[in-house]
Structure formats: C-alpha cells, structure tokens
Amino acid sequence: MGLDLGSESIKVVQLKRAGGRCVIEAWGRGPVPPGTVDRGLIRDKGAIAAAIRRLLEEKGIRSRRVVTAVPASFCYIKCLVLPSLGIRELKQAANLQIKNSLPWPREDAVVDVAVYGRSPDGRETEVLAVGVKKSIVLDLNQTLQEAGLTPVVVEIQPLSAYRLLHSQCDSGGTLLVDLGASGVQFAYFAYGRLQLVRSLALGYVEYQRQPVVEDVAREIHRTLEYAQVQKVMVEPTRVVITGGGAEREGMGEKLQSLLPYWQISDALSLTGFPAISESVALPGPSYLPALGMAWREAMV
C-alpha cells in the first residue's frame, strides 16, 4: 500500500501482484481533519491516525504494510560526484560532504545516499544524498503505527511520483511539477536521475486564477534556468504536471499556452500504467505519488 499524506487529504492505493504484473485493488482519499497538518507538518498524530483508519475501513483496504514519503520541501537534496569507492565508503564520504551544509545539526537529521552510477572511465561515482529532519520522519512513522500500519519505506515524494514515469521519461530532461494543496514542488530529472528540487508557496485553490497560473509558468522557466546554472541541465523533453491542481479543468492547456516550447503532459498519460482491476476506476494525477509508493513495494 502507498499512502500520501497531504495538507488537505490522505490518498491511499493498494496494489497486488498477479501474473507478473500489478493490479490496483483499491484506492481512495479522505479528508485531513482541520488543523492537524500545517503545510505538511503533522500537528495531531492521534487525529490523523484515526482519519487513516476510517479511510482504510471505508475502502476495504486490509494491507498493513505501507510505503510513504515526505515532501521534497522538507528535504535537503544534493547530487555529488565522488571517487569510486565501495558502497559503505561512498555513504561515509557523502555524509562528510553534506554535514556542514545541512540546515539542521547532523544529529537531528536522517541522511541516506543512493548510488546513481560510475563515470565511463570508472574513476568517479555520482550519488544522490538526501537529508530530512529526524522529527518529521519520526512523527510520520508514529502516526502510521498508531493507525495500525507497519511503515516499510519512507522516501521522498518526487521519487515516488517519477517511478511510474521512468520508462516514458528516461531520455533527456523531465521537470515534474506537483501542484499541491499548500504549495508547488518542482523536481528536475536528467536521464531518470533526480538532480534538484524547488518549492513555491501556492495552493491549488488558487490555480484557477490566471495570474497564479502565470506565476507557476514563470517558476518553471526559473527552475530550468537554475538547472542550467547548476550544470545539471540536459535538453528537457517535457514538463509533467501532477497533484490536485493538475485535476483542475484546463490546467494543462493553460500552462501549455504559456510554455509553448515544452510538451505539457498529464502524469497518468505517461505511466505505462499497471494492469487495472475492472472493478476499479482509474485514479486522477493527484494519486501518482501514492501509486509510485505502492509500486515500489509491490514489485520487490
């Protein structure tokens, strides 16, 4: 099961392996009780746990193993190029490199490292280092446990969302734009590798206003320019929109008119989607992170 906890809603997706493929057995969303989540930060674990239990019961979801994620806006993300070493040595070297640049004391952070791959000559290795404040992960884990669930993975949302897009977007550059309830997250991928993230404090209730859509388009330009300055830029092939704002009527068309040089794509049209149970309707693009979370565990 994948569970995406947002500022206004909880989204869940349950997948099942069948004949070497996955089918969606159940999915749904429920409201977040007012005042219990503040821009992604959990303020009332008990109330959220109760809301999760109600949602799972309502949707008939019995799985207790759950994959979840924290928003990229709470994470420190850094791509590093290090001398080629063993996995343990690479993680130690990455920890040392980012120790002084974390926005929190190292002892208050959880840090993990993913190895992207070696250079053609084998002398260097590119890695992704991610840090998040320890209290955020602990609050999320405790909330899920209070709801009767067993967290097996906590990852970052851009990786969850991109997982199902990878086969369609692994060439060139892809900008994933998550139009969420409390903000916009921009995640830039080059050849399938996360390179940078940015955030913008706008909620999807505002997205129907043309000036706000223009702000989002402007930030897309700025993100791509920033990627170029940081030398992680490759020729972008598309901008992919997801999140609740992507479900607003005409959002894709509005952004496409402002960004004629890039292909604006609805996330679910690119997923190479897993087999869908005939009794289950296709979720909207706001479910992409939860789908990606569930997919990670289902295909292990």
PDB file of C-alpha atoms in Angstrom:
ATOM      1  CA  MET A   1       0.000   0.000   0.000  1.00  0.00           C
ATOM      2  CA  GLY A   2       1.125   3.536  -0.739  1.00  0.00           C
ATOM      3  CA  LEU A   3      -0.086   6.368   1.496  1.00  0.00           C
ATOM      4  CA  ASP A   4       0.322  10.030   0.588  1.00  0.00           C
ATOM      5  CA  LEU A   5      -0.422  12.406   3.473  1.00  0.00           C
ATOM      6  CA  GLY A   6      -1.104  15.923   2.231  1.00  0.00           C
ATOM      7  CA  SER A   7      -2.241  19.142   3.853  1.00  0.00           C
ATOM      8  CA  GLU A   8      -5.900  18.615   2.927  1.00  0.00           C
ATOM      9  CA  SER A   9      -6.285  14.946   2.019  1.00  0.00           C
ATOM     10  CA  ILE A  10      -4.970  11.434   2.604  1.00  0.00           C
ATOM     11  CA  LYS A  11      -4.599   9.299  -0.522  1.00  0.00           C
ATOM     12  CA  VAL A  12      -4.092   5.529  -0.486  1.00  0.00           C
ATOM     13  CA  VAL A  13      -3.538   2.927  -3.201  1.00  0.00           C
ATOM     14  CA  GLN A  14      -3.387  -0.841  -2.720  1.00  0.00           C
ATOM     15  CA  LEU A  15      -1.681  -2.937  -5.398  1.00  0.00           C
ATOM     16  CA  LYS A  16      -1.488  -6.693  -5.812  1.00  0.00           C
ATOM     17  CA  ARG A  17       0.884  -8.769  -7.905  1.00  0.00           C
ATOM     18  CA  ALA A  18      -0.855 -11.064 -10.361  1.00  0.00           C
ATOM     19  CA  GLY A  19       0.810 -12.994 -13.167  1.00  0.00           C
ATOM     20  CA  GLY A  20       3.973 -10.912 -13.077  1.00  0.00           C
ATOM     21  CA  ARG A  21       2.039  -7.642 -13.218  1.00  0.00           C
ATOM     22  CA  CYS A  22       0.303  -5.410 -10.701  1.00  0.00           C
ATOM     23  CA  VAL A  23      -3.377  -4.610 -10.412  1.00  0.00           C
ATOM     24  CA  ILE A  24      -4.940  -1.821  -8.398  1.00  0.00           C
ATOM     25  CA  GLU A  25      -7.187  -3.496  -5.857  1.00  0.00           C
ATOM     26  CA  ALA A  26      -8.389  -0.358  -4.106  1.00  0.00           C
ATOM     27  CA  TRP A  27      -7.751   3.345  -3.889  1.00  0.00           C
ATOM     28  CA  GLY A  28      -9.321   6.386  -2.301  1.00  0.00           C
ATOM     29  CA  ARG A  29      -8.912   9.634  -0.474  1.00  0.00           C
ATOM     30  CA  GLY A  30     -10.172  11.053   2.775  1.00  0.00           C
ATOM     31  CA  PRO A  31     -10.041  14.492   4.396  1.00  0.00           C
ATOM     32  CA  VAL A  32      -7.332  15.607   6.779  1.00  0.00           C
ATOM     33  CA  PRO A  33      -9.012  16.931   9.961  1.00  0.00           C
ATOM     34  CA  PRO A  34      -8.683  20.736  10.133  1.00  0.00           C
ATOM     35  CA  GLY A  35      -5.621  21.959  12.000  1.00  0.00           C
ATOM     36  CA  THR A  36      -3.912  18.555  12.155  1.00  0.00           C
ATOM     37  CA  VAL A  37      -1.450  19.138   9.287  1.00  0.00           C
ATOM     38  CA  ASP A  38       0.190  22.506   8.712  1.00  0.00           C
ATOM     39  CA  ARG A  39       1.927  22.745   5.316  1.00  0.00           C
ATOM     40  CA  GLY A  40       2.921  19.117   5.541  1.00  0.00           C
ATOM     41  CA  LEU A  41       3.919  19.108   9.217  1.00  0.00           C
ATOM     42  CA  ILE A  42       1.926  16.772  11.467  1.00  0.00           C
ATOM     43  CA  ARG A  43       0.373  18.618  14.417  1.00  0.00           C
ATOM     44  CA  ASP A  44      -2.029  15.978  15.798  1.00  0.00           C
ATOM     45  CA  LYS A  45      -0.867  12.387  15.296  1.00  0.00           C
ATOM     46  CA  GLY A  46      -3.899  10.848  17.005  1.00  0.00           C
ATOM     47  CA  ALA A  47      -6.457  12.647  14.847  1.00  0.00           C
ATOM     48  CA  ILE A  48      -4.619  11.807  11.628  1.00  0.00           C
ATOM     49  CA  ALA A  49      -4.224   8.154  12.658  1.00  0.00           C
ATOM     50  CA  ALA A  50      -7.975   7.966  13.262  1.00  0.00           C
ATOM     51  CA  ALA A  51      -8.647   9.529   9.842  1.00  0.00           C
ATOM     52  CA  ILE A  52      -6.368   6.940   8.198  1.00  0.00           C
ATOM     53  CA  ARG A  53      -8.175   4.074   9.942  1.00  0.00           C
ATOM     54  CA  ARG A  54     -11.549   5.405   8.778  1.00  0.00           C
ATOM     55  CA  LEU A  55     -10.328   5.721   5.197  1.00  0.00           C
ATOM     56  CA  LEU A  56      -8.898   2.194   5.083  1.00  0.00           C
ATOM     57  CA  GLU A  57     -12.073   0.735   6.551  1.00  0.00           C
ATOM     58  CA  GLU A  58     -14.256   2.680   4.118  1.00  0.00           C
ATOM     59  CA  LYS A  59     -12.229   1.473   1.112  1.00  0.00           C
ATOM     60  CA  GLY A  60     -11.885  -2.095   2.351  1.00  0.00           C
ATOM     61  CA  ILE A  61      -8.085  -1.927   2.399  1.00  0.00           C
ATOM     62  CA  ARG A  62      -6.615  -4.632   4.611  1.00  0.00           C
ATOM     63  CA  SER A  63      -2.912  -4.330   3.838  1.00  0.00           C
ATOM     64  CA  ARG A  64      -0.884  -3.183   6.824  1.00  0.00           C
ATOM     65  CA  ARG A  65       2.494  -2.776   5.130  1.00  0.00           C
ATOM     66  CA  VAL A  66       2.784   0.776   3.877  1.00  0.00           C
ATOM     67  CA  VAL A  67       5.217   2.881   1.874  1.00  0.00           C
ATOM     68  CA  THR A  68       5.001   6.629   2.404  1.00  0.00           C
ATOM     69  CA  ALA A  69       7.027   9.759   1.670  1.00  0.00           C
ATOM     70  CA  VAL A  70       7.886  13.219   2.920  1.00  0.00           C
ATOM     71  CA  PRO A  71       7.538  16.311   0.693  1.00  0.00           C
ATOM     72  CA  ALA A  72      10.713  17.422  -1.043  1.00  0.00           C
ATOM     73  CA  SER A  73      10.302  20.861   0.548  1.00  0.00           C
ATOM     74  CA  PHE A  74      11.333  19.292   3.876  1.00  0.00           C
ATOM     75  CA  CYS A  75      14.427  17.655   2.402  1.00  0.00           C
ATOM     76  CA  TYR A  76      17.983  18.678   1.708  1.00  0.00           C
ATOM     77  CA  ILE A  77      18.897  17.134  -1.649  1.00  0.00           C
ATOM     78  CA  LYS A  78      22.369  17.190  -3.155  1.00  0.00           C
ATOM     79  CA  CYS A  79      23.923  15.409  -6.135  1.00  0.00           C
ATOM     80  CA  LEU A  80      27.598  14.630  -5.582  1.00  0.00           C
ATOM     81  CA  VAL A  81      30.405  13.265  -7.725  1.00  0.00           C
ATOM     82  CA  LEU A  82      32.810  11.220  -5.603  1.00  0.00           C
ATOM     83  CA  PRO A  83      35.799   8.971  -6.257  1.00  0.00           C
ATOM     84  CA  SER A  84      34.646   5.425  -6.994  1.00  0.00           C
ATOM     85  CA  LEU A  85      34.582   3.535  -3.698  1.00  0.00           C
ATOM     86  CA  GLY A  86      32.620   0.748  -2.055  1.00  0.00           C
ATOM     87  CA  ILE A  87      29.015   1.433  -1.013  1.00  0.00           C
ATOM     88  CA  ARG A  88      29.881   1.957   2.655  1.00  0.00           C
ATOM     89  CA  GLU A  89      32.764   4.302   1.825  1.00  0.00           C
ATOM     90  CA  LEU A  90      30.590   6.251  -0.629  1.00  0.00           C
ATOM     91  CA  LYS A  91      27.932   6.791   2.032  1.00  0.00           C
ATOM     92  CA  GLN A  92      30.546   7.911   4.558  1.00  0.00           C
ATOM     93  CA  ALA A  93      32.089  10.325   2.048  1.00  0.00           C
ATOM     94  CA  ALA A  94      28.678  11.764   1.107  1.00  0.00           C
ATOM     95  CA  ASN A  95      27.774  12.242   4.775  1.00  0.00           C
ATOM     96  CA  LEU A  96      31.010  14.137   5.357  1.00  0.00           C
ATOM     97  CA  GLN A  97      30.437  16.354   2.324  1.00  0.00           C
ATOM     98  CA  ILE A  98      26.922  17.441   3.262  1.00  0.00           C
ATOM     99  CA  LYS A  99      27.404  17.570   7.046  1.00  0.00           C
ATOM    100  CA  ASN A 100      28.137  21.304   7.146  1.00  0.00           C
ATOM    101  CA  SER A 101      25.544  22.292   4.547  1.00  0.00           C
ATOM    102  CA  LEU A 102      22.519  20.637   6.181  1.00  0.00           C
ATOM    103  CA  PRO A 103      20.004  23.199   7.507  1.00  0.00           C
ATOM    104  CA  TRP A 104      19.883  21.272  10.802  1.00  0.00           C
ATOM    105  CA  PRO A 105      22.519  19.797  13.135  1.00  0.00           C
ATOM    106  CA  ARG A 106      23.678  16.421  11.780  1.00  0.00           C
ATOM    107  CA  GLU A 107      22.450  14.635  14.916  1.00  0.00           C
ATOM    108  CA  ASP A 108      18.923  15.966  14.253  1.00  0.00           C
ATOM    109  CA  ALA A 109      18.808  14.695  10.664  1.00  0.00           C
ATOM    110  CA  VAL A 110      18.270  11.408   8.862  1.00  0.00           C
ATOM    111  CA  VAL A 111      20.565  11.082   5.841  1.00  0.00           C
ATOM    112  CA  ASP A 112      20.512   8.456   3.107  1.00  0.00           C
ATOM    113  CA  VAL A 113      22.522   8.036  -0.070  1.00  0.00           C
ATOM    114  CA  ALA A 114      21.579   6.461  -3.410  1.00  0.00           C
ATOM    115  CA  VAL A 115      24.248   5.494  -5.926  1.00  0.00           C
ATOM    116  CA  TYR A 116      23.439   6.619  -9.474  1.00  0.00           C
ATOM    117  CA  GLY A 117      26.372   5.104 -11.325  1.00  0.00           C
ATOM    118  CA  ARG A 118      30.001   5.395 -12.336  1.00  0.00           C
ATOM    119  CA  SER A 119      31.583   7.619 -14.951  1.00  0.00           C
ATOM    120  CA  PRO A 120      32.582   5.982 -18.253  1.00  0.00           C
ATOM    121  CA  ASP A 121      36.198   5.648 -17.088  1.00  0.00           C
ATOM    122  CA  GLY A 122      35.098   4.184 -13.743  1.00  0.00           C
ATOM    123  CA  ARG A 123      37.027   6.716 -11.680  1.00  0.00           C
ATOM    124  CA  GLU A 124      34.073   8.670 -10.308  1.00  0.00           C
ATOM    125  CA  THR A 125      30.617   7.805  -8.995  1.00  0.00           C
ATOM    126  CA  GLU A 126      27.539  10.041  -8.976  1.00  0.00           C
ATOM    127  CA  VAL A 127      25.404   9.771  -5.844  1.00  0.00           C
ATOM    128  CA  LEU A 128      22.237  11.410  -4.532  1.00  0.00           C
ATOM    129  CA  ALA A 129      22.358  12.466  -0.878  1.00  0.00           C
ATOM    130  CA  VAL A 130      19.072  13.243   0.885  1.00  0.00           C
ATOM    131  CA  GLY A 131      18.651  14.623   4.389  1.00  0.00           C
ATOM    132  CA  VAL A 132      15.467  15.297   6.339  1.00  0.00           C
ATOM    133  CA  LYS A 133      14.841  16.435   9.879  1.00  0.00           C
ATOM    134  CA  LYS A 134      14.583  13.373  12.106  1.00  0.00           C
ATOM    135  CA  SER A 135      11.460  14.614  13.918  1.00  0.00           C
ATOM    136  CA  ILE A 136       9.499  14.726  10.630  1.00  0.00           C
ATOM    137  CA  VAL A 137      10.226  11.064   9.897  1.00  0.00           C
ATOM    138  CA  LEU A 138       9.520  10.019  13.496  1.00  0.00           C
ATOM    139  CA  ASP A 139       6.173  11.859  13.564  1.00  0.00           C
ATOM    140  CA  LEU A 140       5.148  10.220  10.295  1.00  0.00           C
ATOM    141  CA  ASN A 141       6.179   6.742  11.458  1.00  0.00           C
ATOM    142  CA  GLN A 142       4.438   7.130  14.819  1.00  0.00           C
ATOM    143  CA  THR A 143       1.235   8.328  13.139  1.00  0.00           C
ATOM    144  CA  LEU A 144       1.162   5.327  10.809  1.00  0.00           C
ATOM    145  CA  GLN A 145       1.893   2.917  13.655  1.00  0.00           C
ATOM    146  CA  GLU A 146      -0.913   4.452  15.708  1.00  0.00           C
ATOM    147  CA  ALA A 147      -3.177   3.789  12.707  1.00  0.00           C
ATOM    148  CA  GLY A 148      -2.216   0.106  12.923  1.00  0.00           C
ATOM    149  CA  LEU A 149       0.164   0.166   9.959  1.00  0.00           C
ATOM    150  CA  THR A 150       3.753  -1.009   9.515  1.00  0.00           C
ATOM    151  CA  PRO A 151       5.909   1.534   7.641  1.00  0.00           C
ATOM    152  CA  VAL A 152       8.412  -0.361   5.488  1.00  0.00           C
ATOM    153  CA  VAL A 153       9.831   2.565   3.492  1.00  0.00           C
ATOM    154  CA  VAL A 154       9.842   6.345   3.916  1.00  0.00           C
ATOM    155  CA  GLU A 155      11.088   8.048   0.759  1.00  0.00           C
ATOM    156  CA  ILE A 156      10.797  11.484  -0.849  1.00  0.00           C
ATOM    157  CA  GLN A 157       7.750  12.358  -2.934  1.00  0.00           C
ATOM    158  CA  PRO A 158       9.454  13.239  -6.239  1.00  0.00           C
ATOM    159  CA  LEU A 159      10.961   9.740  -6.431  1.00  0.00           C
ATOM    160  CA  SER A 160       7.559   8.190  -5.687  1.00  0.00           C
ATOM    161  CA  ALA A 161       5.866  10.190  -8.420  1.00  0.00           C
ATOM    162  CA  TYR A 162       8.595   9.638 -11.004  1.00  0.00           C
ATOM    163  CA  ARG A 163       8.790   5.870 -10.514  1.00  0.00           C
ATOM    164  CA  LEU A 164       5.876   5.153 -12.856  1.00  0.00           C
ATOM    165  CA  LEU A 165       7.020   7.749 -15.392  1.00  0.00           C
ATOM    166  CA  HIS A 166      10.548   6.443 -15.719  1.00  0.00           C
ATOM    167  CA  SER A 167      10.014   4.253 -18.763  1.00  0.00           C
ATOM    168  CA  GLN A 168       8.499   7.175 -20.701  1.00  0.00           C
ATOM    169  CA  CYS A 169      10.776   9.967 -19.441  1.00  0.00           C
ATOM    170  CA  ASP A 170      14.223   8.416 -19.015  1.00  0.00           C
ATOM    171  CA  SER A 171      15.730  10.192 -22.031  1.00  0.00           C
ATOM    172  CA  GLY A 172      16.680  13.857 -21.784  1.00  0.00           C
ATOM    173  CA  GLY A 173      15.316  16.068 -19.031  1.00  0.00           C
ATOM    174  CA  THR A 174      11.932  15.986 -17.322  1.00  0.00           C
ATOM    175  CA  LEU A 175      10.514  18.579 -14.947  1.00  0.00           C
ATOM    176  CA  LEU A 176       7.894  17.106 -12.613  1.00  0.00           C
ATOM    177  CA  VAL A 177       5.543  19.791 -11.258  1.00  0.00           C
ATOM    178  CA  ASP A 178       3.399  18.768  -8.283  1.00  0.00           C
ATOM    179  CA  LEU A 179       0.515  21.235  -7.875  1.00  0.00           C
ATOM    180  CA  GLY A 180      -0.353  20.528  -4.251  1.00  0.00           C
ATOM    181  CA  ALA A 181      -2.795  21.998  -1.753  1.00  0.00           C
ATOM    182  CA  SER A 182      -0.194  24.045   0.128  1.00  0.00           C
ATOM    183  CA  GLY A 183       2.495  24.573  -2.491  1.00  0.00           C
ATOM    184  CA  VAL A 184       4.118  23.669  -5.778  1.00  0.00           C
ATOM    185  CA  GLN A 185       7.070  21.282  -5.869  1.00  0.00           C
ATOM    186  CA  PHE A 186       9.422  21.299  -8.857  1.00  0.00           C
ATOM    187  CA  ALA A 187      11.647  18.238  -9.328  1.00  0.00           C
ATOM    188  CA  TYR A 188      14.106  18.109 -12.226  1.00  0.00           C
ATOM    189  CA  PHE A 189      15.258  14.721 -13.553  1.00  0.00           C
ATOM    190  CA  ALA A 190      18.058  14.213 -16.076  1.00  0.00           C
ATOM    191  CA  TYR A 191      18.123  10.775 -17.706  1.00  0.00           C
ATOM    192  CA  GLY A 192      15.968   9.405 -14.902  1.00  0.00           C
ATOM    193  CA  ARG A 193      18.116  10.846 -12.104  1.00  0.00           C
ATOM    194  CA  LEU A 194      16.788  13.446  -9.657  1.00  0.00           C
ATOM    195  CA  GLN A 195      19.040  16.497  -9.859  1.00  0.00           C
ATOM    196  CA  LEU A 196      17.312  19.298  -7.962  1.00  0.00           C
ATOM    197  CA  VAL A 197      14.074  20.376  -6.288  1.00  0.00           C
ATOM    198  CA  ARG A 198      12.456  23.755  -5.684  1.00  0.00           C
ATOM    199  CA  SER A 199       9.287  24.875  -3.895  1.00  0.00           C
ATOM    200  CA  LEU A 200       6.724  27.639  -4.348  1.00  0.00           C
ATOM    201  CA  ALA A 201       4.145  28.585  -1.712  1.00  0.00           C
ATOM    202  CA  LEU A 202       0.915  28.443  -3.735  1.00  0.00           C
ATOM    203  CA  GLY A 203      -2.094  26.247  -3.054  1.00  0.00           C
ATOM    204  CA  TYR A 204      -4.229  24.572  -5.706  1.00  0.00           C
ATOM    205  CA  VAL A 205      -7.313  26.522  -4.602  1.00  0.00           C
ATOM    206  CA  GLU A 206      -5.617  29.473  -6.325  1.00  0.00           C
ATOM    207  CA  TYR A 207      -4.649  27.716  -9.541  1.00  0.00           C
ATOM    208  CA  GLN A 208      -7.755  28.718 -11.500  1.00  0.00           C
ATOM    209  CA  ARG A 209      -6.685  32.369 -11.367  1.00  0.00           C
ATOM    210  CA  GLN A 210      -4.735  33.281 -14.493  1.00  0.00           C
ATOM    211  CA  PRO A 211      -2.087  35.392 -12.639  1.00  0.00           C
ATOM    212  CA  VAL A 212      -1.303  32.376 -10.439  1.00  0.00           C
ATOM    213  CA  VAL A 213      -1.002  30.071 -13.456  1.00  0.00           C
ATOM    214  CA  GLU A 214       1.392  32.629 -14.930  1.00  0.00           C
ATOM    215  CA  ASP A 215       3.406  32.509 -11.682  1.00  0.00           C
ATOM    216  CA  VAL A 216       3.688  28.728 -11.998  1.00  0.00           C
ATOM    217  CA  ALA A 217       4.790  29.037 -15.631  1.00  0.00           C
ATOM    218  CA  ARG A 218       7.375  31.641 -14.639  1.00  0.00           C
ATOM    219  CA  GLU A 219       8.740  29.362 -11.911  1.00  0.00           C
ATOM    220  CA  ILE A 220       9.005  26.512 -14.414  1.00  0.00           C
ATOM    221  CA  HIS A 221      11.232  28.763 -16.542  1.00  0.00           C
ATOM    222  CA  ARG A 222      13.293  29.733 -13.487  1.00  0.00           C
ATOM    223  CA  THR A 223      13.731  26.120 -12.418  1.00  0.00           C
ATOM    224  CA  LEU A 224      15.042  25.145 -15.836  1.00  0.00           C
ATOM    225  CA  GLU A 225      17.360  28.179 -15.851  1.00  0.00           C
ATOM    226  CA  TYR A 226      18.611  27.244 -12.372  1.00  0.00           C
ATOM    227  CA  ALA A 227      19.264  23.698 -13.564  1.00  0.00           C
ATOM    228  CA  GLN A 228      21.372  25.119 -16.376  1.00  0.00           C
ATOM    229  CA  VAL A 229      23.390  27.297 -13.963  1.00  0.00           C
ATOM    230  CA  GLN A 230      23.964  24.279 -11.724  1.00  0.00           C
ATOM    231  CA  LYS A 231      25.205  22.356 -14.798  1.00  0.00           C
ATOM    232  CA  VAL A 232      22.644  19.576 -14.397  1.00  0.00           C
ATOM    233  CA  MET A 233      20.695  20.707 -17.436  1.00  0.00           C
ATOM    234  CA  VAL A 234      20.090  18.433 -20.378  1.00  0.00           C
ATOM    235  CA  GLU A 235      17.625  19.261 -23.115  1.00  0.00           C
ATOM    236  CA  PRO A 236      14.178  18.955 -21.457  1.00  0.00           C
ATOM    237  CA  THR A 237      11.725  16.760 -23.309  1.00  0.00           C
ATOM    238  CA  ARG A 238       8.622  17.519 -21.285  1.00  0.00           C
ATOM    239  CA  VAL A 239       7.047  19.116 -18.243  1.00  0.00           C
ATOM    240  CA  VAL A 240       4.793  16.697 -16.348  1.00  0.00           C
ATOM    241  CA  ILE A 241       2.097  18.018 -14.008  1.00  0.00           C
ATOM    242  CA  THR A 242       0.607  16.092 -11.127  1.00  0.00           C
ATOM    243  CA  GLY A 243      -1.125  16.824  -7.813  1.00  0.00           C
ATOM    244  CA  GLY A 244      -4.600  18.143  -7.096  1.00  0.00           C
ATOM    245  CA  GLY A 245      -4.047  21.228  -9.230  1.00  0.00           C
ATOM    246  CA  ALA A 246      -3.431  19.042 -12.283  1.00  0.00           C
ATOM    247  CA  GLU A 247      -7.015  17.808 -11.968  1.00  0.00           C
ATOM    248  CA  ARG A 248      -8.414  21.325 -12.334  1.00  0.00           C
ATOM    249  CA  GLU A 249     -10.165  21.723 -15.674  1.00  0.00           C
ATOM    250  CA  GLY A 250      -7.972  23.279 -18.333  1.00  0.00           C
ATOM    251  CA  MET A 251      -4.814  23.448 -16.196  1.00  0.00           C
ATOM    252  CA  GLY A 252      -2.667  21.592 -18.724  1.00  0.00           C
ATOM    253  CA  GLU A 253      -3.948  23.708 -21.600  1.00  0.00           C
ATOM    254  CA  LYS A 254      -3.318  26.961 -19.698  1.00  0.00           C
ATOM    255  CA  LEU A 255       0.270  26.011 -18.916  1.00  0.00           C
ATOM    256  CA  GLN A 256       0.849  24.756 -22.469  1.00  0.00           C
ATOM    257  CA  SER A 257      -0.232  28.124 -23.880  1.00  0.00           C
ATOM    258  CA  LEU A 258       2.305  29.864 -21.624  1.00  0.00           C
ATOM    259  CA  LEU A 259       5.073  27.324 -22.255  1.00  0.00           C
ATOM    260  CA  PRO A 260       4.883  26.556 -25.989  1.00  0.00           C
ATOM    261  CA  TYR A 261       8.456  25.231 -26.161  1.00  0.00           C
ATOM    262  CA  TRP A 262       7.808  22.207 -23.937  1.00  0.00           C
ATOM    263  CA  GLN A 263       5.287  19.404 -24.023  1.00  0.00           C
ATOM    264  CA  ILE A 264       2.952  19.668 -21.030  1.00  0.00           C
ATOM    265  CA  SER A 265       1.783  16.169 -20.137  1.00  0.00           C
ATOM    266  CA  ASP A 266      -0.813  14.771 -17.765  1.00  0.00           C
ATOM    267  CA  ALA A 267       1.098  12.434 -15.464  1.00  0.00           C
ATOM    268  CA  LEU A 268      -1.165   9.407 -15.821  1.00  0.00           C
ATOM    269  CA  SER A 269      -0.995   9.509 -19.611  1.00  0.00           C
ATOM    270  CA  LEU A 270       2.710   8.634 -19.360  1.00  0.00           C
ATOM    271  CA  THR A 271       2.828   5.927 -16.752  1.00  0.00           C
ATOM    272  CA  GLY A 272       2.830   2.795 -18.867  1.00  0.00           C
ATOM    273  CA  PHE A 273       0.236   2.001 -16.249  1.00  0.00           C
ATOM    274  CA  PRO A 274      -0.012  -1.291 -14.366  1.00  0.00           C
ATOM    275  CA  ALA A 275      -2.969  -3.528 -15.175  1.00  0.00           C
ATOM    276  CA  ILE A 276      -6.157  -2.118 -13.684  1.00  0.00           C
ATOM    277  CA  SER A 277      -8.787  -4.234 -12.000  1.00  0.00           C
ATOM    278  CA  GLU A 278     -12.029  -3.947 -13.986  1.00  0.00           C
ATOM    279  CA  SER A 279     -13.935  -3.043 -10.838  1.00  0.00           C
ATOM    280  CA  VAL A 280     -11.689  -0.069 -10.041  1.00  0.00           C
ATOM    281  CA  ALA A 281     -11.818   3.267 -11.836  1.00  0.00           C
ATOM    282  CA  LEU A 282      -8.558   4.926 -12.868  1.00  0.00           C
ATOM    283  CA  PRO A 283      -7.309   7.420 -10.234  1.00  0.00           C
ATOM    284  CA  GLY A 284      -6.506  11.005 -11.207  1.00  0.00           C
ATOM    285  CA  PRO A 285      -2.997  12.503 -11.436  1.00  0.00           C
ATOM    286  CA  SER A 286      -3.028  13.508  -7.762  1.00  0.00           C
ATOM    287  CA  TYR A 287      -2.670   9.791  -6.957  1.00  0.00           C
ATOM    288  CA  LEU A 288       0.657   9.431  -8.758  1.00  0.00           C
ATOM    289  CA  PRO A 289       2.854   9.623  -5.607  1.00  0.00           C
ATOM    290  CA  ALA A 290       0.729   7.048  -3.742  1.00  0.00           C
ATOM    291  CA  LEU A 291       0.786   4.789  -6.813  1.00  0.00           C
ATOM    292  CA  GLY A 292       4.554   5.081  -7.028  1.00  0.00           C
ATOM    293  CA  MET A 293       4.906   4.257  -3.342  1.00  0.00           C
ATOM    294  CA  ALA A 294       2.757   1.147  -3.654  1.00  0.00           C
ATOM    295  CA  TRP A 295       4.563   0.132  -6.855  1.00  0.00           C
ATOM    296  CA  ARG A 296       7.917   0.192  -5.050  1.00  0.00           C
ATOM    297  CA  GLU A 297       6.808  -2.407  -2.516  1.00  0.00           C
ATOM    298  CA  ALA A 298       4.637  -4.485  -4.853  1.00  0.00           C
ATOM    299  CA  MET A 299       7.436  -5.109  -7.341  1.00  0.00           C
ATOM    300  CA  VAL A 300      10.109  -6.041  -4.770  1.00  0.00           C
TER     301      VAL A 300
END
